[in-house]
Coordinates of C-alpha atoms and ligand atoms in Angstrom, one line a residue:
X246 CA 258.7 58.5 -215.4
X247 CA 262.0 60.0 -216.2
X248 CA 263.2 62.0 -213.2
X249 CA 264.6 64.9 -215.2
X250 CA 261.2 65.2 -216.9
X251 CA 259.0 68.3 -216.1
X252 CA 255.5 67.7 -216.4
X253 CA 253.1 70.5 -217.2
X254 CA 250.7 69.5 -214.6
X255 CA 251.1 67.1 -211.6
X256 CA 247.5 66.2 -210.3
X257 CA 247.3 65.0 -206.6
X258 CA 244.2 62.8 -206.1
X259 CA 242.2 60.6 -208.0
X260 CA 238.8 61.5 -206.5
X261 CA 236.1 63.4 -208.7
X262 CA 238.0 66.4 -208.6
X263 CA 241.3 64.7 -209.8
X264 CA 239.8 62.6 -212.5
X265 CA 237.7 65.8 -213.9
X266 CA 241.1 67.9 -213.9
X267 CA 243.0 65.0 -215.7
X268 CA 240.2 64.8 -218.2
X269 CA 240.1 68.7 -218.8
X270 CA 243.9 69.0 -218.8
X271 CA 244.6 65.9 -221.0
X272 CA 242.2 67.3 -223.6
X273 CA 244.1 70.8 -223.4
X274 CA 247.0 68.7 -224.7
X275 CA 249.0 69.2 -221.3
X276 CA 251.3 66.7 -220.3
X277 CA 249.9 65.3 -217.0
X278 CA 250.3 62.5 -214.3
X279 CA 247.7 61.7 -211.5
X280 CA 249.4 60.7 -208.0
X281 CA 247.1 58.7 -205.9
X282 CA 247.3 57.3 -202.4
X283 CA 245.7 54.2 -203.2
X284 CA 246.1 51.9 -206.2
X285 CA 243.0 52.3 -208.9
X286 CA 241.6 54.8 -206.3
X287 CA 238.2 57.1 -207.1
X288 CA 238.3 58.7 -203.7
X289 CA 235.7 58.7 -201.0
X290 CA 232.8 58.3 -203.5
X291 CA 233.6 54.3 -203.9
X292 CA 232.4 54.3 -199.9
X293 CA 229.1 55.7 -200.9
X294 CA 226.2 53.2 -201.2
X295 CA 224.1 55.4 -203.3
X296 CA 224.4 58.6 -205.0
X297 CA 220.9 60.1 -206.0
X298 CA 221.8 63.8 -206.6
X299 CA 224.5 63.5 -209.4
X300 CA 222.8 65.1 -212.4
X301 CA 221.7 62.3 -215.2
X302 CA 221.7 59.3 -212.7
X303 CA 218.7 59.4 -210.2
X304 CA 220.3 56.5 -208.4
X305 CA 223.7 55.0 -209.1
X306 CA 226.1 53.0 -206.9
X307 CA 229.1 55.2 -205.8
X308 CA 231.5 52.8 -206.5
X309 CA 230.0 52.5 -210.0
X310 CA 230.0 56.4 -210.6
X311 CA 233.8 56.5 -209.5
X312 CA 234.6 53.8 -211.9
X313 CA 233.0 55.4 -214.7
X314 CA 234.8 58.6 -213.8
X315 CA 238.3 56.7 -213.8
X316 CA 237.5 54.8 -217.1
X317 CA 236.6 58.4 -218.6
X318 CA 240.3 59.5 -217.7
X319 CA 242.1 56.0 -218.6
X320 CA 240.3 56.2 -222.1
X321 CA 242.0 59.4 -222.6
X322 CA 245.4 57.8 -222.1
X323 CA 245.6 59.6 -218.5
X324 CA 248.5 58.0 -216.5
X325 CA 248.6 57.1 -212.9
X326 CA 251.3 57.2 -210.3
X327 CA 250.8 55.4 -206.7
X328 CA 252.5 57.4 -204.0
X329 CA 251.8 59.7 -200.9
X330 CA 252.9 63.2 -201.8
X331 CA 254.4 64.8 -198.6
X332 CA 256.5 67.6 -199.8
X333 CA 256.1 70.5 -201.7
X334 CA 258.8 73.2 -202.9
X335 CA 259.1 75.6 -205.7
X336 CA 262.3 76.7 -207.3
X337 CA 262.4 78.9 -210.6
X338 CA 258.9 78.1 -211.4
X339 CA 259.0 74.4 -211.0
X340 CA 257.2 72.7 -208.3
X341 CA 259.0 69.5 -206.9
X342 CA 256.7 67.2 -205.1
X343 CA 258.1 64.7 -202.7
X344 CA 256.5 61.3 -202.1
X345 CA 256.7 59.0 -199.1
X346 CA 258.8 56.6 -201.2
X347 CA 261.5 58.8 -201.9
X348 CA 260.7 59.8 -205.3
X349 CA 260.3 63.3 -206.6
X350 CA 258.1 64.5 -209.4
X351 CA 258.5 68.0 -211.2
X352 CA 255.9 70.0 -212.7
X353 CA 255.2 73.6 -213.7
X354 CA 251.9 73.4 -212.0
X355 CA 250.1 71.3 -209.3
X356 CA 246.5 70.4 -209.1
X357 CA 245.9 69.6 -205.5
X358 CA 242.6 67.5 -205.3
X359 CA 243.5 65.2 -202.1
X360 CA 240.2 65.7 -200.4
X361 CA 239.5 64.8 -196.8
X362 CA 239.5 62.1 -194.6
X363 CA 237.3 60.5 -191.7
X364 CA 237.3 62.4 -188.7
X365 CA 237.6 60.6 -185.2
X366 CA 235.3 61.0 -182.4
X367 CA 238.1 61.0 -179.9
X368 CA 236.3 59.1 -177.1
X369 CA 237.8 56.3 -175.0
X370 CA 237.6 53.0 -176.9
X371 CA 237.5 54.2 -180.3
X372 CA 241.1 53.8 -181.2
X373 CA 241.4 50.6 -179.5
X374 CA 238.3 48.9 -181.5
X375 CA 239.2 50.5 -185.1
X376 CA 238.5 47.2 -187.3
X377 CA 237.0 45.2 -184.0
X378 CA 233.6 47.1 -184.2
X379 CA 234.6 50.7 -184.9
X380 CA 234.6 51.7 -188.6
X381 CA 234.3 54.9 -190.5
X382 CA 232.9 53.2 -193.8
X383 CA 229.6 51.7 -193.7
X384 CA 229.8 50.6 -197.5
X385 CA 233.0 48.9 -196.8
X386 CA 232.4 47.1 -193.4
X387 CA 228.5 46.9 -193.2
X388 CA 228.3 43.3 -194.3
X389 CA 230.2 42.3 -191.1
X390 CA 227.2 43.4 -189.2
X391 CA 224.4 41.5 -190.9
X392 CA 221.8 40.3 -188.7
X393 CA 223.5 42.4 -185.7
X394 CA 222.8 45.6 -184.2
X395 CA 225.0 48.7 -185.0
X396 CA 225.3 52.5 -184.0
X397 CA 225.9 55.3 -186.5
X398 CA 227.1 58.4 -185.0
X399 CA 226.6 61.7 -186.9
X400 CA 223.8 63.9 -188.2
X401 CA 225.1 64.6 -191.6
X402 CA 224.5 63.1 -194.9
X403 CA 227.3 60.7 -194.5
X404 CA 225.5 59.5 -191.1
X405 CA 222.1 59.4 -192.4
X406 CA 223.4 57.3 -195.7
X407 CA 224.9 55.0 -193.5
X408 CA 222.0 54.5 -191.3
X409 CA 220.0 53.8 -194.3
X410 CA 222.5 51.4 -195.7
X411 CA 222.8 49.5 -192.7
X412 CA 219.2 49.2 -191.9
X413 CA 219.1 46.7 -195.0
X414 CA 221.7 44.6 -193.3
X415 CA 221.5 44.9 -189.4
X416 CA 219.0 43.8 -187.2
X417 CA 218.7 47.3 -185.5
X418 CA 220.4 50.5 -186.4
X419 CA 220.7 53.2 -183.6
X420 CA 221.3 56.8 -185.2
X421 CA 222.9 58.9 -182.6
X422 CA 223.1 62.6 -182.9
X423 CA 224.3 65.5 -180.7
X424 CA 221.7 67.7 -181.5
X425 CA 217.8 67.8 -182.3
X426 CA 218.2 69.0 -185.9
X427 CA 220.0 67.2 -188.5
X428 CA 222.6 68.9 -190.7
X429 CA 221.8 66.2 -193.5
X430 CA 219.1 66.1 -195.8
X431 CA 215.6 66.2 -194.5
X432 CA 214.3 63.7 -197.3
X433 CA 217.1 61.0 -195.8
X434 CA 215.8 61.8 -192.0
X435 CA 212.2 61.1 -193.4
X436 CA 213.3 58.0 -195.1
X437 CA 214.8 56.8 -191.8
X438 CA 211.8 57.7 -189.7
X439 CA 210.0 55.1 -191.9
X440 CA 212.4 52.4 -191.2
X441 CA 211.0 50.1 -188.5
X442 CA 214.4 49.0 -187.4
X443 CA 215.9 52.3 -187.2
X444 CA 215.7 54.3 -183.9
X445 CA 217.0 57.6 -183.8
X446 CA 218.2 58.9 -180.5
X447 CA 219.0 62.9 -180.6
X448 CA 220.7 65.2 -178.4
X449 CA 222.9 62.4 -177.2
X450 CA 226.7 62.5 -177.2
X451 CA 229.0 59.5 -177.0
X452 CA 231.0 59.0 -174.0
X453 CA 233.0 55.8 -174.7
X454 CA 233.1 52.4 -176.8
X455 CA 233.1 49.6 -174.8
X456 CA 234.1 46.0 -175.6
X457 CA 236.1 42.7 -175.2
X458 CA 237.7 41.3 -178.1
X459 CA 235.2 43.3 -180.0
X460 CA 232.8 46.2 -179.5
X461 CA 229.9 45.5 -177.2
X462 CA 228.2 48.7 -176.4
X463 CA 228.2 52.3 -176.9
X464 CA 228.0 54.5 -173.6
X465 CA 226.4 57.9 -174.0
X466 CA 227.2 61.0 -171.7
X467 CA 223.7 60.9 -170.2
X468 CA 224.7 57.3 -168.7
X469 CA 222.5 55.2 -171.4
X470 CA 224.2 52.3 -172.5
X471 CA 223.3 50.9 -176.1
X472 CA 224.4 47.4 -176.9
X473 CA 225.9 47.2 -180.4
X474 CA 228.3 45.1 -182.1
X475 CA 229.4 47.8 -184.4
X476 CA 229.7 51.8 -184.1
X477 CA 230.1 53.7 -187.4
X478 CA 231.6 57.0 -186.7
X479 CA 230.4 59.7 -189.5
X480 CA 231.2 63.0 -187.7
X481 CA 232.7 64.7 -190.7
X482 CA 235.9 65.0 -192.4
X483 CA 239.2 66.5 -192.1
X484 CA 241.0 67.9 -195.2
X485 CA 244.2 66.4 -196.1
X486 CA 246.4 69.4 -196.2
X487 CA 249.0 68.3 -193.2
X488 CA 252.0 68.8 -195.5
X489 CA 250.7 72.3 -196.8
X490 CA 251.4 74.3 -193.8
X491 CA 253.9 77.1 -195.0
X492 CA 253.2 75.9 -198.8
X493 CA 249.8 77.6 -199.4
X494 CA 247.3 79.6 -197.2
X495 CA 244.7 77.3 -195.4
X496 CA 241.9 78.6 -193.5
X497 CA 241.6 77.8 -189.7
X498 CA 240.1 74.4 -190.1
X499 CA 242.8 73.5 -192.5
X500 CA 241.1 73.8 -196.0
X501 CA 243.0 75.3 -198.7
X502 CA 242.0 78.7 -199.3
X503 CA 240.7 79.0 -202.9
X504 CA 237.5 79.8 -204.9
X505 CA 236.0 78.0 -207.7
X506 CA 238.9 78.8 -210.2
X507 CA 241.1 76.9 -207.9
X508 CA 243.7 79.7 -207.8
X509 CA 245.3 79.5 -204.2
X510 CA 247.9 82.0 -202.3
X511 CA 250.9 80.0 -204.1
X512 CA 251.3 80.6 -208.0
X513 CA 251.1 77.5 -210.1
X514 CA 249.4 75.5 -207.2
X515 CA 245.5 75.3 -207.7
X516 CA 242.8 73.4 -205.4
X517 CA 239.9 71.3 -206.4
X518 CA 237.2 69.5 -204.7
X519 CA 236.6 69.0 -200.8
X520 CA 239.9 70.0 -200.0
X521 CA 239.2 73.8 -200.5
X522 CA 237.0 76.3 -198.9
X523 CA 233.5 75.8 -200.2
X524 CA 229.9 75.8 -199.2
X525 CA 228.8 72.6 -200.8
X526 CA 230.9 69.5 -200.8
X527 CA 229.3 67.2 -203.3
X528 CA 230.3 65.1 -206.2
X529 CA 228.9 67.5 -208.6
X530 CA 231.0 70.3 -207.3
X531 CA 234.2 68.3 -206.9
X532 CA 233.7 67.7 -210.7
X533 CA 233.3 71.1 -211.7
X534 CA 236.1 72.2 -209.3
X535 CA 238.4 69.8 -211.3
X536 CA 237.5 71.3 -214.6
X537 CA 237.8 74.6 -213.4
X538 CA 241.4 74.2 -211.8
X539 CA 242.5 72.4 -215.1
X540 CA 241.3 75.6 -217.1
X541 CA 243.1 77.8 -214.5
X542 CA 246.1 75.5 -214.7
X543 CA 246.2 75.9 -218.6
X544 CA 246.1 79.7 -218.5
X545 CA 248.5 79.8 -216.0
X546 CA 251.0 77.8 -218.1
X547 CA 250.4 80.1 -221.0
Ligands
NAP172 P1 229.2 66.9 -192.1 O1 228.1 67.5 -193.1 O2 230.1 67.8 -191.4 O3 228.5 66.1 -190.7 C1 229.2 65.9 -189.5 C2 228.2 65.4 -188.6 O4 228.8 65.0 -187.4 C3 227.4 66.8 -187.9 O5 225.9 66.3 -187.7 C4 227.9 66.9 -186.7 O6 227.3 67.5 -185.5 C5 228.5 65.7 -186.2 N1 229.8 65.6 -185.3 C6 230.7 66.2 -185.6 N2 231.6 66.2 -184.7 C7 230.9 65.4 -183.6 C8 231.4 64.7 -182.2 N3 232.6 65.0 -181.9 N4 230.6 64.0 -181.7 C9 229.2 63.8 -182.2 N5 228.8 64.1 -183.6 C10 229.7 65.0 -184.1 O7 230.0 65.9 -192.3 P2 229.6 64.4 -193.4 O8 228.0 63.8 -193.1 O9 230.7 63.3 -193.6 O10 229.4 65.5 -195.0 C11 230.3 66.0 -195.6 C12 229.7 66.6 -196.8 O11 229.8 65.5 -197.9 C13 228.6 67.4 -196.5 O12 228.6 68.6 -197.3 C14 227.5 66.4 -197.2 O13 226.4 67.2 -197.7 C15 228.4 65.6 -198.0 N6 227.9 64.6 -198.5 C16 226.9 64.3 -199.4 C17 226.2 63.2 -199.8 C18 225.2 63.0 -200.8 O14 224.8 64.0 -201.2 N7 225.0 61.7 -201.1 C19 226.7 61.8 -199.0 C20 227.7 62.0 -198.1 C21 228.2 63.2 -197.6 P3 226.6 68.9 -185.8 O15 225.4 68.9 -186.9 O16 226.0 69.1 -184.3 O17 227.5 69.9 -186.3

């Protein structure tokens, strides 16, 4: 795009929230651009094997659902820009968004939908073995562990979904959770209990990940050692807001303070999807956030 051009809305992020915002903003006849960190991205949903709670689809592969969202935006003529937004300034009601490659895009409103990234466990060995037995995405890397033993760490929906997915590939899957009760859905816990090759280990805290060239075992704080070739870490997400300090109000855990309208503490800066303060982080709420934020942005621009 022309560097002197000022867009109506710059949407940051091409997950379900960003794509929904793009569809609504485009249909409201606004000039928009979607900036995305990864070429042809659809967000975290692409890493989800099966989505079975998005209305209208009792079972759909996450990648396929993401592609359907993206095609919808593309069919409307939405344009995309690949870049990592790392600076935000506002002068005379115009937002200047700076990107890591040195480019700047200007817009009268920003809808920020950058989502969240995988939290790390923080134990010894974890960083050393990333890509050599430590993974944060079962759907992306699970195939490397076909016929082998793997551990999944976490007790939320991601960990439960990962364990279910891996149970169809791996010889044995250990699900390691630090408490007795699971945070994720009871239905998934039940399905895992019915799997013969899944062992659920609760009240267990990982101490370190051991290996040679690649991972060989997971050590627990109680002294147990679990021999595995793969360790899938699914201990939650961290909002991608590191460049927003001082730009917009964040809560104590880094999420952008905003309700379902997407309105934030900074005029003309809207937040949608997993990156904002909310109770339920799901595809359906991300999509609804995107729609709301686009409508809020359109109102603001009037
Ligand atoms: P989450 O719900 O925040 O769960 C994180 C899990 O990791 C918790 O069980 C937590 O234990 C555990 N944990 C955190 N830090 C840990 C540590 N240092 N050591 C060991 N365990 C640790 O995260 P999520 O599972 O990624 O899900 C994020 C959101 O996406 C949720 O709202 C979830 O419902 C949603 N989601 C939905 C679907 C779906 O519906 N298909 C799929 C995936 C995700 P505690 O329980 O003890 O805190």
